[in-house]
CSV table of C-alpha atoms in Angstrom, one decimal:
chain,number,residue,atom,x,y,z
Y,1,ASN,CA,98.6,71.2,43.3
Y,2,ALA,CA,100.7,70.4,46.4
Y,3,GLY,CA,100.0,73.9,48.2
Y,4,VAL,CA,102.8,74.6,50.8
Y,5,THR,CA,104.9,71.9,51.7
Y,6,GLN,CA,107.5,71.9,54.6
Y,7,THR,CA,110.3,69.8,55.5
Y,8,PRO,CA,111.4,68.0,58.1
Y,9,LYS,CA,108.1,67.1,59.8
Y,10,PHE,CA,110.1,66.6,63.2
Y,11,GLN,CA,113.6,67.6,64.1
Y,12,VAL,CA,115.6,67.3,67.3
Y,13,LEU,CA,118.7,69.4,67.7
Y,14,LYS,CA,121.2,70.1,70.2
Y,15,THR,CA,121.8,73.7,71.6
Y,16,GLY,CA,124.4,75.3,69.4
Y,17,GLN,CA,123.4,73.0,66.2
Y,18,SER,CA,122.3,74.8,63.0
Y,19,MET,CA,119.9,73.8,60.7
Y,20,THR,CA,117.5,74.9,57.8
Y,21,LEU,CA,113.9,74.3,57.8
Y,22,GLN,CA,112.7,74.3,53.9
Y,23,CYS,CA,109.4,75.7,52.8
Y,24,ALA,CA,108.1,75.6,49.2
Y,25,GLN,CA,104.9,76.7,47.5
Y,26,ASP,CA,103.4,75.9,43.9
Y,27,MET,CA,100.8,78.7,43.9
Y,28,ASN,CA,103.1,81.3,42.4
Y,29,HIS,CA,102.6,83.4,45.5
Y,30,GLU,CA,104.5,86.7,46.1
Y,31,TYR,CA,104.2,86.7,49.7
Y,32,MET,CA,105.7,84.1,52.1
Y,33,SER,CA,105.9,83.8,56.1
Y,34,TRP,CA,107.2,82.0,58.7
Y,35,TYR,CA,105.6,81.6,62.2
Y,36,ARG,CA,106.4,79.9,65.3
Y,37,GLN,CA,103.7,78.6,67.5
Y,38,ASP,CA,103.8,78.2,71.2
Y,39,PRO,CA,101.2,77.4,73.6
Y,40,GLY,CA,99.3,80.4,74.9
Y,41,MET,CA,101.1,82.7,72.5
Y,42,GLY,CA,99.3,82.0,69.0
Y,43,LEU,CA,101.1,82.6,65.8
Y,44,ARG,CA,104.2,84.7,65.8
Y,45,LEU,CA,105.7,86.1,62.9
Y,46,ILE,CA,109.4,85.5,62.4
Y,47,HIS,CA,110.5,86.7,58.6
Y,48,TYR,CA,108.4,87.5,55.8
Y,49,SER,CA,109.1,87.9,52.1
Y,50,VAL,CA,107.2,89.9,49.7
Y,51,GLY,CA,109.0,88.5,46.4
Y,52,ALA,CA,112.0,86.8,45.3
Y,53,GLY,CA,115.1,88.7,46.8
Y,54,ILE,CA,113.1,90.8,49.4
Y,55,THR,CA,112.8,90.1,52.9
Y,56,ASP,CA,112.0,91.7,56.3
Y,57,GLN,CA,111.7,90.9,60.1
Y,58,GLY,CA,108.4,90.0,61.6
Y,59,GLU,CA,108.0,90.2,65.5
Y,60,VAL,CA,110.3,87.5,66.8
Y,61,PRO,CA,113.3,87.4,64.4
Y,62,ASN,CA,116.2,87.1,66.5
Y,63,GLY,CA,118.2,83.8,66.2
Y,64,TYR,CA,116.7,83.2,62.7
Y,65,ASN,CA,117.7,84.0,58.9
Y,66,VAL,CA,115.8,84.0,55.8
Y,67,SER,CA,116.8,84.2,52.0
Y,68,ARG,CA,114.2,84.3,49.0
Y,69,SER,CA,116.1,83.4,45.9
Y,70,THR,CA,113.1,81.8,44.1
Y,71,THR,CA,109.4,82.6,44.1
Y,72,GLU,CA,108.7,78.9,45.3
Y,73,ASP,CA,111.1,78.6,48.2
Y,74,PHE,CA,111.5,80.5,51.5
Y,75,PRO,CA,114.0,78.3,53.8
Y,76,LEU,CA,114.3,79.1,57.5
Y,77,ARG,CA,117.9,78.8,58.9
Y,78,LEU,CA,118.4,78.4,62.8
Y,79,LEU,CA,122.0,80.0,63.4
Y,80,SER,CA,122.5,78.4,66.6
Y,81,ALA,CA,119.7,76.5,68.3
Y,82,ALA,CA,118.6,77.4,71.8
Y,83,PRO,CA,116.0,75.5,73.8
Y,84,SER,CA,113.8,78.5,73.6
Y,85,GLN,CA,113.5,78.0,69.8
Y,86,THR,CA,111.6,74.8,70.6
Y,87,SER,CA,108.2,75.3,68.9
Y,88,VAL,CA,106.2,74.4,65.9
Y,89,TYR,CA,107.2,76.1,62.7
Y,90,PHE,CA,104.8,77.0,60.3
Y,91,CYS,CA,105.2,78.6,56.6
Y,92,ALA,CA,102.7,80.3,54.9
Y,93,SER,CA,102.0,81.9,51.5
Y,94,ARG,CA,99.3,84.3,50.0
Y,95,ASN,CA,98.9,86.9,47.4
Y,96,GLY,CA,100.1,90.0,48.9
Y,97,GLN,CA,97.1,91.9,48.4
Y,98,SER,CA,95.0,89.1,49.6
Y,99,TYR,CA,94.1,88.3,53.4
Y,100,GLU,CA,93.8,84.5,52.9
Y,101,GLN,CA,96.9,82.9,53.8
Y,102,TYR,CA,97.6,78.9,53.1
Y,103,PHE,CA,99.6,77.1,55.6
Y,104,GLY,CA,102.0,74.1,55.5
Y,105,PRO,CA,101.8,71.0,57.9
Y,106,GLY,CA,104.3,72.4,60.3
Y,107,THR,CA,107.7,71.4,61.4
Y,108,ARG,CA,108.0,70.2,65.1
Y,109,LEU,CA,111.4,71.2,66.4
Y,110,THR,CA,112.6,70.2,69.7
Y,111,VAL,CA,116.1,71.8,71.1
Y,112,THR,CA,117.9,70.0,73.9
C,1,GLN,CA,98.2,95.1,75.3
C,2,LYS,CA,97.9,92.7,72.5
C,3,GLU,CA,96.3,94.0,69.3
C,4,VAL,CA,93.8,90.8,69.2
C,5,GLU,CA,92.5,89.2,72.4
C,6,GLN,CA,91.0,85.8,72.4
C,7,ASP,CA,90.0,83.5,75.1
C,8,PRO,CA,92.3,80.4,75.1
C,9,GLY,CA,89.6,78.3,76.6
C,10,PRO,CA,89.5,75.1,76.3
C,11,LEU,CA,85.9,75.2,75.6
C,12,SER,CA,83.8,71.8,76.2
C,13,VAL,CA,80.4,71.3,74.7
C,14,PRO,CA,78.0,68.5,74.2
C,15,GLU,CA,77.4,67.4,70.5
C,16,GLY,CA,74.5,69.7,69.1
C,17,ALA,CA,75.2,72.9,71.3
C,18,ILE,CA,75.5,76.4,69.9
C,19,VAL,CA,79.2,77.4,70.2
C,20,SER,CA,80.2,80.8,70.4
C,21,LEU,CA,83.8,81.9,69.8
C,22,ASN,CA,85.0,85.6,70.4
C,23,CYS,CA,87.9,88.1,69.7
C,24,THR,CA,88.5,91.5,70.8
C,25,TYR,CA,90.7,94.1,68.9
C,26,SER,CA,92.1,97.5,69.3
C,27,ASN,CA,93.3,98.4,65.9
C,28,SER,CA,90.7,100.3,64.0
C,29,ALA,CA,92.6,100.1,60.6
C,30,PHE,CA,91.8,96.4,60.8
C,31,GLN,CA,89.3,95.7,57.6
C,32,TYR,CA,89.4,91.9,57.0
C,33,PHE,CA,88.6,89.5,59.8
C,34,MET,CA,88.8,85.7,59.7
C,35,TRP,CA,88.5,82.7,61.3
C,36,TYR,CA,90.9,79.8,61.1
C,37,ARG,CA,90.5,76.2,62.1
C,38,GLN,CA,93.3,74.2,63.3
C,39,TYR,CA,93.1,70.4,63.7
C,40,SER,CA,95.5,68.6,66.1
C,41,ARG,CA,99.2,68.7,64.7
C,42,LYS,CA,97.9,70.2,61.4
C,43,GLY,CA,98.5,73.5,59.8
C,44,PRO,CA,95.5,76.4,60.3
C,45,GLU,CA,92.8,76.4,57.3
C,46,LEU,CA,90.9,79.4,56.5
C,47,LEU,CA,87.2,78.7,57.5
C,48,MET,CA,85.6,82.2,57.1
C,49,TYR,CA,86.2,85.7,56.4
C,50,THR,CA,84.2,89.0,56.4
C,51,TYR,CA,85.0,92.5,55.1
C,52,SER,CA,82.4,94.6,56.8
C,53,SER,CA,80.3,94.7,59.9
C,54,GLY,CA,77.3,92.3,59.9
C,55,ASN,CA,77.0,88.6,59.7
C,56,LYS,CA,78.0,86.1,57.1
C,57,GLU,CA,76.7,82.7,57.2
C,58,ASP,CA,78.1,79.3,55.6
C,59,GLY,CA,76.3,76.1,56.5
C,60,ARG,CA,76.4,75.9,60.3
C,61,PHE,CA,79.0,78.6,60.9
C,62,THR,CA,78.4,82.3,61.0
C,63,ALA,CA,80.7,85.0,61.4
C,64,GLN,CA,79.7,88.2,63.1
C,65,VAL,CA,81.6,91.7,63.1
C,66,ASP,CA,80.9,94.6,65.3
C,67,LYS,CA,83.3,97.2,64.2
C,68,SER,CA,81.8,99.8,66.6
C,69,SER,CA,82.7,97.6,69.7
C,70,LYS,CA,85.9,96.1,68.0
C,71,TYR,CA,84.4,92.6,68.6
C,72,ILE,CA,84.1,89.4,66.3
C,73,SER,CA,82.3,86.2,66.6
C,74,LEU,CA,82.2,82.8,65.2
C,75,PHE,CA,79.0,80.6,66.0
C,76,ILE,CA,78.6,77.2,65.2
C,77,ARG,CA,75.1,75.7,65.2
C,78,ASP,CA,74.8,72.1,66.1
C,79,SER,CA,78.2,71.0,66.7
C,80,GLN,CA,79.7,67.9,65.9
C,81,PRO,CA,82.7,66.1,67.3
C,82,SER,CA,84.3,66.8,64.0
C,83,ASP,CA,84.3,70.4,64.9
C,84,SER,CA,86.6,69.7,67.7
C,85,ALA,CA,89.9,72.1,66.7
C,86,THR,CA,91.6,75.2,67.8
C,87,TYR,CA,90.0,78.1,66.3
C,88,LEU,CA,92.0,81.3,65.6
C,89,CYS,CA,90.5,84.5,64.6
C,90,ALA,CA,92.8,86.7,62.6
C,91,MET,CA,92.6,90.5,61.2
C,92,SER,CA,94.3,92.3,58.7
C,93,ALA,CA,95.1,95.7,57.4
C,94,TRP,CA,97.0,97.5,54.8
C,95,GLY,CA,100.8,97.5,55.9
C,96,SER,CA,103.3,99.8,54.6
C,97,GLY,CA,104.3,98.7,50.8
C,98,GLY,CA,100.9,98.1,49.9
C,99,TYR,CA,100.3,94.6,51.5
C,100,GLN,CA,98.0,93.2,53.9
C,101,LYS,CA,99.6,92.8,57.5
C,102,VAL,CA,97.7,90.1,59.0
C,103,THR,CA,97.4,89.4,62.9
C,104,PHE,CA,96.6,86.3,64.8
C,105,GLY,CA,94.5,85.9,68.2
C,106,THR,CA,96.3,83.1,70.2
C,107,GLY,CA,93.2,80.4,69.5
C,108,THR,CA,90.4,78.8,71.5
C,109,LYS,CA,90.8,75.2,72.0
C,110,LEU,CA,87.1,73.6,71.3
C,111,GLN,CA,86.1,70.0,72.2
C,112,VAL,CA,82.6,68.6,71.1
C,113,ILE,CA,81.5,65.9,73.4
C,114,PRO,CA,79.6,62.9,71.5
């Protein structure tokens, strides 16, 4: 049982480049989320999904796209990277009716 | 005003000290109260949760909730260097669609000095 996995662990992008952060979970959780964590800002919700084919915006969705074609996978796409998107990105999953979230190890993204 | 307020610290204590970490909140709808621990360069992991007002103890950790004051605390007894981490409070309430909506505090960085 791998839990929540994220790839890559580190990434450096140039302004304007696009990329996809991968997230997968093997716990059959219906609810998956993407957060970014910045110093002094805590965890901020970017997008979330309550099941395959269903996604919605969180607190800071601009500049990011998501899709959920399977229960296991929830990729996050940066359309045109900006320095303001330099952050640590965490994917999390849980049962929809539960409060307990399981987090992945994070992706450290730097945009120059 | 943020829904959940948490002092970012850093908090530095000697080994063996009792540590008190706190959060305040403004949303009366919050029902579940959680503490996550996050080691450096790792993802947060759930440490403790409570549902109602009162105390919940787990080993050296005690979580306390005072709904009337909208205030939660985490106490760590006999603190150890291995407790050095960032502690995030989190709270949840039922959102639209029948799902729990979780809101996090910004985290308090704790350092326990040997």
